[in-house]
Short mmCIF file of C-alpha atoms in Angstrom, two decimals:
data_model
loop_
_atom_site.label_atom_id
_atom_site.label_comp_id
_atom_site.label_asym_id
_atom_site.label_seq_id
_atom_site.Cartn_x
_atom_site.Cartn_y
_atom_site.Cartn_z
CA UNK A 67 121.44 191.81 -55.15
CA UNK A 68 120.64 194.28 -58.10
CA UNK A 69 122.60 196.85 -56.18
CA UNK A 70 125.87 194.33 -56.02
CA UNK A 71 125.14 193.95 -59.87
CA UNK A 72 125.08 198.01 -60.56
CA UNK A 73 128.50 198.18 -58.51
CA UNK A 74 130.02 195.41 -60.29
CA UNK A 75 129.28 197.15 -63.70
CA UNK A 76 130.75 200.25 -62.04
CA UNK A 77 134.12 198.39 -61.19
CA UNK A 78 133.84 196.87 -64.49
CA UNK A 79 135.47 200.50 -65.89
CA UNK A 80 138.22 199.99 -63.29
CA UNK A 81 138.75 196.47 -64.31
CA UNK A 82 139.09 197.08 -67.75
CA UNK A 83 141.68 199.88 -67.11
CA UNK A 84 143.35 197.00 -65.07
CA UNK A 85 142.97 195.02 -67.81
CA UNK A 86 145.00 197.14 -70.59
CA UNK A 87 148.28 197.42 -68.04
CA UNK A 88 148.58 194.35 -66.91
CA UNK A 89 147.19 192.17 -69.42
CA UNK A 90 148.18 194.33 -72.72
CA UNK A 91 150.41 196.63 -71.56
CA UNK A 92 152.62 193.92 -69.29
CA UNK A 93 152.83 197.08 -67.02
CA UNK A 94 152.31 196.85 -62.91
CA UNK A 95 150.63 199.38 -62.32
CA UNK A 96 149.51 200.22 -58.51
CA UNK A 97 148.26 203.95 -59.65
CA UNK A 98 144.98 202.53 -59.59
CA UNK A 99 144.14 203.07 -56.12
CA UNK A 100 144.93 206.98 -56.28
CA UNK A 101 143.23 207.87 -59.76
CA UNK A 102 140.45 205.82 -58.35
CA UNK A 103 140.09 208.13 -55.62
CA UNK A 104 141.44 211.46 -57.60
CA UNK A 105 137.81 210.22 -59.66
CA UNK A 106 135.35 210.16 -56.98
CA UNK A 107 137.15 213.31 -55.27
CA UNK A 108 136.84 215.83 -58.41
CA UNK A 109 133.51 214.43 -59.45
CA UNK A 110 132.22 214.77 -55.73
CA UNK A 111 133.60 218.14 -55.32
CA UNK A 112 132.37 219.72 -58.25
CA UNK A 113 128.51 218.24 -58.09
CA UNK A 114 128.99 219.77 -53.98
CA UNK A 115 129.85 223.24 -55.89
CA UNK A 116 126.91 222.89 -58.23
CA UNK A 117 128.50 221.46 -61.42
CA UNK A 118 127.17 219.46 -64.08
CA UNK A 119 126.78 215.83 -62.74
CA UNK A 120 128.22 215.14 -66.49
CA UNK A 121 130.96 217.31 -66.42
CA UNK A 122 131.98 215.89 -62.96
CA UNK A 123 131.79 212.38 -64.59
CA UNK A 124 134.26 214.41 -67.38
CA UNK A 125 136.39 215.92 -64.61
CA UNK A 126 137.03 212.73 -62.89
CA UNK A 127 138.09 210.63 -66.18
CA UNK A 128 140.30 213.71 -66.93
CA UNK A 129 142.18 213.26 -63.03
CA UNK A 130 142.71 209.82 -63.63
CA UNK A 131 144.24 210.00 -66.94
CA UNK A 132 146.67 212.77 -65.35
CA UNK A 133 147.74 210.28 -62.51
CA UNK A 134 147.98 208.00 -65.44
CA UNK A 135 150.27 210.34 -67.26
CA UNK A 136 152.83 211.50 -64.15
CA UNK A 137 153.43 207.34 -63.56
CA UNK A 138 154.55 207.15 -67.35
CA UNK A 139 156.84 209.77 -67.49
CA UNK A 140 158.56 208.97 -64.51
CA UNK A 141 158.81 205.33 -65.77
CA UNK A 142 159.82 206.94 -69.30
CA UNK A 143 161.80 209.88 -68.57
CA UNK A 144 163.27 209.12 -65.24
CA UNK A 145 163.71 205.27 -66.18
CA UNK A 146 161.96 204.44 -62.57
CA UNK A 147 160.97 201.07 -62.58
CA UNK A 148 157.03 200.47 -63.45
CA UNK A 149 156.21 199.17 -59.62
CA UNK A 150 158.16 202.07 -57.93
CA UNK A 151 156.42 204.67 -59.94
CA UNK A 152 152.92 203.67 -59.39
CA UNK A 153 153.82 203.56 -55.97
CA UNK A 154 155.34 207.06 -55.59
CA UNK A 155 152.36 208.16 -57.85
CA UNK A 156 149.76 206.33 -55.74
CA UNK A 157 151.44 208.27 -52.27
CA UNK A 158 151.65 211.21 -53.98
CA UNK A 159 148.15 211.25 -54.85
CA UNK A 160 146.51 211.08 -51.23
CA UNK A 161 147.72 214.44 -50.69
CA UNK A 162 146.80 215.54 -53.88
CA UNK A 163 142.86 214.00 -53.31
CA UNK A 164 142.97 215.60 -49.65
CA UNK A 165 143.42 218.89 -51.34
CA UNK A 166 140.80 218.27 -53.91
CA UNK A 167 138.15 217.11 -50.96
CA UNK A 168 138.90 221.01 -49.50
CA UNK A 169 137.64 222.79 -52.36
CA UNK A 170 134.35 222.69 -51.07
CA UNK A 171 132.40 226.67 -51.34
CA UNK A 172 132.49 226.26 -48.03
CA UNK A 173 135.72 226.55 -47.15
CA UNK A 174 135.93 223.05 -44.86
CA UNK A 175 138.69 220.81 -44.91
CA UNK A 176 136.72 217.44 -44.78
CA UNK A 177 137.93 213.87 -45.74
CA UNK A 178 134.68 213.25 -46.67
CA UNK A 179 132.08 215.09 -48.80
CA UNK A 180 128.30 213.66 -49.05
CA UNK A 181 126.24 214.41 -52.11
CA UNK A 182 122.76 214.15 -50.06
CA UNK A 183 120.39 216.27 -51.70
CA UNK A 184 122.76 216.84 -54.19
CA UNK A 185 122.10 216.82 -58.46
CA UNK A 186 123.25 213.67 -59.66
CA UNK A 187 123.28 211.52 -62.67
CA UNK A 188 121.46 208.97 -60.61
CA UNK A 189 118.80 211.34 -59.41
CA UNK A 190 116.41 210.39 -61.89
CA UNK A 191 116.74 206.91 -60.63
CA UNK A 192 116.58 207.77 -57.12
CA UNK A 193 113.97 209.69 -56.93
CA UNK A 194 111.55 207.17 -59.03
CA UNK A 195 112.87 204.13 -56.63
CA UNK A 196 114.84 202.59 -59.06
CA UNK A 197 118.08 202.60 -58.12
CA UNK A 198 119.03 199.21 -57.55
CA UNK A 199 116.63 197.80 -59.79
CA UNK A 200 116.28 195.88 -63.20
CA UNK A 201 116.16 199.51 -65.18
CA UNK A 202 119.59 200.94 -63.39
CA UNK A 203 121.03 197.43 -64.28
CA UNK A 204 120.52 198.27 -67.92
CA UNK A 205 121.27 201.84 -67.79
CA UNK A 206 124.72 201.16 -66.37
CA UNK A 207 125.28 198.36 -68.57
CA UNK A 208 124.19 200.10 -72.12
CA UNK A 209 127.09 202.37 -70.54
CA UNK A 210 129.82 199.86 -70.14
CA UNK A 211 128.86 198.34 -73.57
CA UNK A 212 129.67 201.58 -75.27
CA UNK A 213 133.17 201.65 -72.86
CA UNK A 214 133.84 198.11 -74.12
CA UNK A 215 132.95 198.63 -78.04
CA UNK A 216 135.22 201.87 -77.83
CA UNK A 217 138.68 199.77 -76.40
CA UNK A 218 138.20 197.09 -78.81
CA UNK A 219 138.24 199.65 -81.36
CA UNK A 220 140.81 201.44 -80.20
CA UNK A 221 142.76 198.14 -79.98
CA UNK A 222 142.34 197.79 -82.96
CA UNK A 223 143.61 200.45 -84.79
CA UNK A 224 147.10 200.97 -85.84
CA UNK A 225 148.27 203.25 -82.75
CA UNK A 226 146.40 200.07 -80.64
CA UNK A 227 148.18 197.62 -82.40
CA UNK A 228 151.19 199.34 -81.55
CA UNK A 229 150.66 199.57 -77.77
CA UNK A 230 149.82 195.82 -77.54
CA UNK A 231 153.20 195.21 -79.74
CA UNK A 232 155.03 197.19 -76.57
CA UNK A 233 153.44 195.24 -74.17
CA UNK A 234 154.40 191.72 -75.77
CA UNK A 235 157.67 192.90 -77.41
CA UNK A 236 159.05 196.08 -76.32
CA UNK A 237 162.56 196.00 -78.15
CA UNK A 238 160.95 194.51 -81.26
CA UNK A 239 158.32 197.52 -81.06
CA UNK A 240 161.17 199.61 -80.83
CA UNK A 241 162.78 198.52 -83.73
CA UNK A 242 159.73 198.64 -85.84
CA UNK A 243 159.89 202.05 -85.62
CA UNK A 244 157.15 202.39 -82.83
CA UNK A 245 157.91 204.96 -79.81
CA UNK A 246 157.48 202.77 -77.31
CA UNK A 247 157.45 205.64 -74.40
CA UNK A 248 154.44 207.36 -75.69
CA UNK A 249 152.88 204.38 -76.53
CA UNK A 250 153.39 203.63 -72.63
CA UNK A 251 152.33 207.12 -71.57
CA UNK A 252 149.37 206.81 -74.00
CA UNK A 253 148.28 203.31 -72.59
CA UNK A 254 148.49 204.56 -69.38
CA UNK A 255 146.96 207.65 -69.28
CA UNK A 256 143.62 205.33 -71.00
CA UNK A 257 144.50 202.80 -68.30
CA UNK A 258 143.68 205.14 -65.18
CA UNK A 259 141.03 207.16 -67.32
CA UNK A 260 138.43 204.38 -67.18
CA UNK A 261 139.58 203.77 -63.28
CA UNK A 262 138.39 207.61 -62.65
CA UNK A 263 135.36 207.34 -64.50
CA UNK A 264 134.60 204.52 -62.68
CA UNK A 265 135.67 206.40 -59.46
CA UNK A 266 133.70 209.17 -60.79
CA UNK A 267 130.88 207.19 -61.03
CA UNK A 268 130.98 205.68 -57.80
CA UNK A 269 130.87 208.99 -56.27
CA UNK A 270 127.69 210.11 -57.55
CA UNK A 271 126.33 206.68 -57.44
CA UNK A 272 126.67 206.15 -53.67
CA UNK A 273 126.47 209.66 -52.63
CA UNK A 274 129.96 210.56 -51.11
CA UNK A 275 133.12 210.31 -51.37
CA UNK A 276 135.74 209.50 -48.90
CA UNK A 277 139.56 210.19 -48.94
CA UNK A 278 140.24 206.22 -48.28
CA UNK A 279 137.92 205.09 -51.18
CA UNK A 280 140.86 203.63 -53.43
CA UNK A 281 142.25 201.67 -51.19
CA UNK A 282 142.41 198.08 -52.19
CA UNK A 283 140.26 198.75 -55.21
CA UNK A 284 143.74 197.35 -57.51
CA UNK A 285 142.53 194.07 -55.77
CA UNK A 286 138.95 194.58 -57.59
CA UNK A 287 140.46 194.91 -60.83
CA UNK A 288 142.62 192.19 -60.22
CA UNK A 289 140.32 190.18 -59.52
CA UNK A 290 137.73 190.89 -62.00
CA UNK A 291 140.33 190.14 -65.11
CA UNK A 292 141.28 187.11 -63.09
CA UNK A 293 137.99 185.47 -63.01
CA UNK A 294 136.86 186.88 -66.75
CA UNK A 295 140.12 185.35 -68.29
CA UNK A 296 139.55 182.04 -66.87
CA UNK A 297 135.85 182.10 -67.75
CA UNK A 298 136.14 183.63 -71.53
CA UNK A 299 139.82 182.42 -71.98
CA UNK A 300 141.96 185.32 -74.07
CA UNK A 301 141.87 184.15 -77.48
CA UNK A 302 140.00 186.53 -78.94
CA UNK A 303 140.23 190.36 -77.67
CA UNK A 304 136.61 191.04 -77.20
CA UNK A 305 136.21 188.35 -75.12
CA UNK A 306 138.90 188.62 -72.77
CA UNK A 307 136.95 192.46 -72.65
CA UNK A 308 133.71 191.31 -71.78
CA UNK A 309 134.94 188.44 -69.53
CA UNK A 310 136.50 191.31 -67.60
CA UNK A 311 132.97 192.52 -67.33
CA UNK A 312 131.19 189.58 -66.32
CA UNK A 313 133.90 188.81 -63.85
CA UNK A 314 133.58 192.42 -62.15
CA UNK A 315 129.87 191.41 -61.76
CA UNK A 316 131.04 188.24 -60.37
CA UNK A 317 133.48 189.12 -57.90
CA UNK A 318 130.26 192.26 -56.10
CA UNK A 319 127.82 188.92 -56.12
CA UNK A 320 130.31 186.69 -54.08
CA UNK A 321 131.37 189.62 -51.80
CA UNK A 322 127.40 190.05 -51.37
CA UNK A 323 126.76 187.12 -50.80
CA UNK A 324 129.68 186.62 -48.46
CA UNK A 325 129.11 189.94 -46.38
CA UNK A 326 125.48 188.43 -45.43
CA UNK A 327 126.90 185.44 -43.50
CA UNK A 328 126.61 186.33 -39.83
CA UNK A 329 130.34 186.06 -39.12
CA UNK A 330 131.38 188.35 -41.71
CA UNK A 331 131.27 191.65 -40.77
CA UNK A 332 131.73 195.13 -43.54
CA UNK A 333 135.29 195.45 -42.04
CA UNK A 334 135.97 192.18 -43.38
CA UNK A 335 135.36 192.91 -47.18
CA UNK A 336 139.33 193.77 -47.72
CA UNK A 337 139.70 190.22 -46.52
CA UNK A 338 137.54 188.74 -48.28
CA UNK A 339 138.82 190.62 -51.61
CA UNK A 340 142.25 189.18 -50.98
CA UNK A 341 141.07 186.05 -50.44
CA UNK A 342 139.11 185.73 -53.30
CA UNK A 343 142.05 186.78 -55.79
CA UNK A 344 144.04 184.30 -54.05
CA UNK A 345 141.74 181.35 -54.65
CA UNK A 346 141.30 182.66 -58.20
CA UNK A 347 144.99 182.82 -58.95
CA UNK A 348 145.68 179.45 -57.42
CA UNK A 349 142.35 177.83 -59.48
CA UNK A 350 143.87 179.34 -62.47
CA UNK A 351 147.14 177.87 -61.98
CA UNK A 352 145.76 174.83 -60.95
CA UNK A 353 145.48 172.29 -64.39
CA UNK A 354 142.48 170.34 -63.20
CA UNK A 355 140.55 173.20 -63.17
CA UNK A 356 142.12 174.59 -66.40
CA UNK A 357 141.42 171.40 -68.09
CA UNK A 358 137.57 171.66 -67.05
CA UNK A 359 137.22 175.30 -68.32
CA UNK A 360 138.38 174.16 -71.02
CA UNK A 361 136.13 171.38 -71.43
CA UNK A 362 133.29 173.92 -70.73
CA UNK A 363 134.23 177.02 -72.75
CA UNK A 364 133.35 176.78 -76.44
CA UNK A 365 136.26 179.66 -76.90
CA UNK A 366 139.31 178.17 -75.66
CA UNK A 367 141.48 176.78 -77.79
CA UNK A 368 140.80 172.97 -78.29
CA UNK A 369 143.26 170.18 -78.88
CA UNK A 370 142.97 169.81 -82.99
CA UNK A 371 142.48 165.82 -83.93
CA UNK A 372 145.25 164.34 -85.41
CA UNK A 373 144.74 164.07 -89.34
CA UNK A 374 143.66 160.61 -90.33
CA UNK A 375 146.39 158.50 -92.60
CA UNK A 376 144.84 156.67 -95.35
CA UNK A 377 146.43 153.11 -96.40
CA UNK A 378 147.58 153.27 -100.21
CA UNK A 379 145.73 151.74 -102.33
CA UNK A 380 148.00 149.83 -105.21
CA UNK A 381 144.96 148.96 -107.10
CA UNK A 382 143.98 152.49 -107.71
CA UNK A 383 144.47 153.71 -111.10
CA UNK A 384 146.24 156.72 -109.72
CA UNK A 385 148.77 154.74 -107.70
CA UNK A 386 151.67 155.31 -109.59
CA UNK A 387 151.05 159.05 -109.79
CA UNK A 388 150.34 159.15 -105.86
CA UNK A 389 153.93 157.08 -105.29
CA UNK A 390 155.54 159.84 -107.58
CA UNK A 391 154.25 162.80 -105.82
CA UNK A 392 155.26 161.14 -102.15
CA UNK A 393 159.27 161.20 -104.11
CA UNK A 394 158.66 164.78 -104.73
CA UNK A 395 157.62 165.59 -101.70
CA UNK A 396 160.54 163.91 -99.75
CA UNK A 397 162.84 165.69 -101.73
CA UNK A 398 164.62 162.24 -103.00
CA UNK A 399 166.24 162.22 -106.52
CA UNK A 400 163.42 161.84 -109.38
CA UNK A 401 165.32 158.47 -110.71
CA UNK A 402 164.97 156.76 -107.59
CA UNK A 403 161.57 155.01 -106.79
CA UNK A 404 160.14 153.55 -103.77
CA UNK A 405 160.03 149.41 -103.76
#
């Protein structure tokens, strides 16, 4: 089970890139699936030539933000629409992994590379049994803090501000003087950064890395921000962040749990991810269940009680004055005076 939890704090980083297109960004963005595996490719690759497991984690952010980059200018500069580009990106970028998986010393075109015996960032933890355990738990997670603290902060900030203005206004943005197309390229490029740092990651945390790795993994993120949002709610930004989190964990516990029933089978864990984002998009459109989160959550934005009236009182000594101010206040002439 601790192993489910390490993975979902890996495919937290994905979510959260998920979470600035879609949920700040109002951008579709299917380029997740290639920088995904562009992450675990370049980091896999360069630990199997006897890099720095660090600068592989580097390497991988670095080819996501790039796949970022290409979808944003072709949205931008060739005005292709957001879906189309992330899909011509996402094609495009199969070949472009395939190539990276060949630039093994060795000279052999693989599909696959395996890191056995390999340097790692998880070494450490390997090697002393703990992989899997209470102390990788916390290792990943003081990670994913830092990850989350940095977005909120850069959310925060005036170039932040201005890419959550494009998202929810983009022709009010515009005329505010923002650039709205680097403030997409920008968002972007962050977007797929964190999904190949978390590809990255998964690389050296499983040991390989496989040319089909990406697919599906847009349903993860999907997912993830899905079950966070309705959990935390989005009122306040560092919330909706950490519910992303906590739903990433979420979503690796129910697939665990769901993969050890004996008539589920590995192949069915695509299934079972689409599945899963389908009950949590119906739940979340569903108002019973809205109304009982909302019930539970001490975040979400509660119904305010109506403000109690008070009867006059025409024995009070300030009566007269009270009656005066209520004339004011409706905006009648100051001669006339109630009965």
């Amino acid at each position: 089970m601790l192993g489910a939890v390490d993975q979902g704090l890996i495919t937290a980083l994905l979510a959260l890139g998920v979470f600035l297109t879609f949920r700040i960004l109002n951008f579709a963005d299917l380029t997740v699936d290639g920088s995904f595996t562009a992450g675990t490719a370049t980091s896999a690759i360069l630990v199997f030539n006897g890099a720095s497991p660090v600068l592989a984690l580097a390497a991988g952010c670095i080819a996501g933000a790039l796949a970022g980059g290409v979808t944003g200018l072709l949205h931008t500069k060739a005005h292709i629409d957001p879906l189309l580009a992330s899909i011509l990106v996402m094609l495009a970028m199969y070949s472009i992994n395939t190539h990276i998986l060949w630039l093994g010393k060795d000279g052999v075109k693989r599909s696959t590379v395996s890191l056995l015996g390999m340097k790692t960032v998880f070494t450490p933890l390997i090697q002393h049994r703990l992989r899997g355990s209470w102390t990788s738990v916390g290792l990943i997670a003081v990670g994913v803090v830092v990850v989350v603290i940095l977005i909120n902060w850069i959310l925060s900030t005036k170039y932040g501000l201005a890419i959550m203005a494009t998202g929810d206004n983009p022709g009010m943005a515009s005329a505010s003087g923002i650039n709205i197309d680097t403030a997409k390229i920008v968002a972007l490029m962050i977007s797929n950064g964190l999904v190949g740092l978390s590809g990255a990651t998964w690389a050296q945390y499983n040991g390989t890395s496989a040319i089909g790795d990406g697919t599906g993994m847009i349903l993860i993120g999907l997912a993830s921000v899905i079950l966070g949002n309705a959990i935390f709610g989005t009122r306040f930004l560092w919330l909706a962040t950490i519910g992303v989190v906590v739903g990433s964990v979420l979503y690796r516990l129910v697939i665990f749990y769901a993969l050890s029933w004996p008539f589920v089978d590995n192949s069915d864990m695509k299934l079972m991810s689409a599945i899963l984002v389908v009950l949590a998009l119906v739940l979340s459109q569903w108002k019973g269940a809205q109304a009982m989160v909302t019930k539970l959550s001490p975040w979400r934005t509660k119904n305010a009680p109506e403000p109690m009236t008070v009867a006059p009182n025409q024995f009070s000594p300030f009566a007269e004055a009270d009656a005066a101010a209520q004339v004011v206040a409706s905006g009648l002439p100051s001669d006339v005076r109630p009965d």
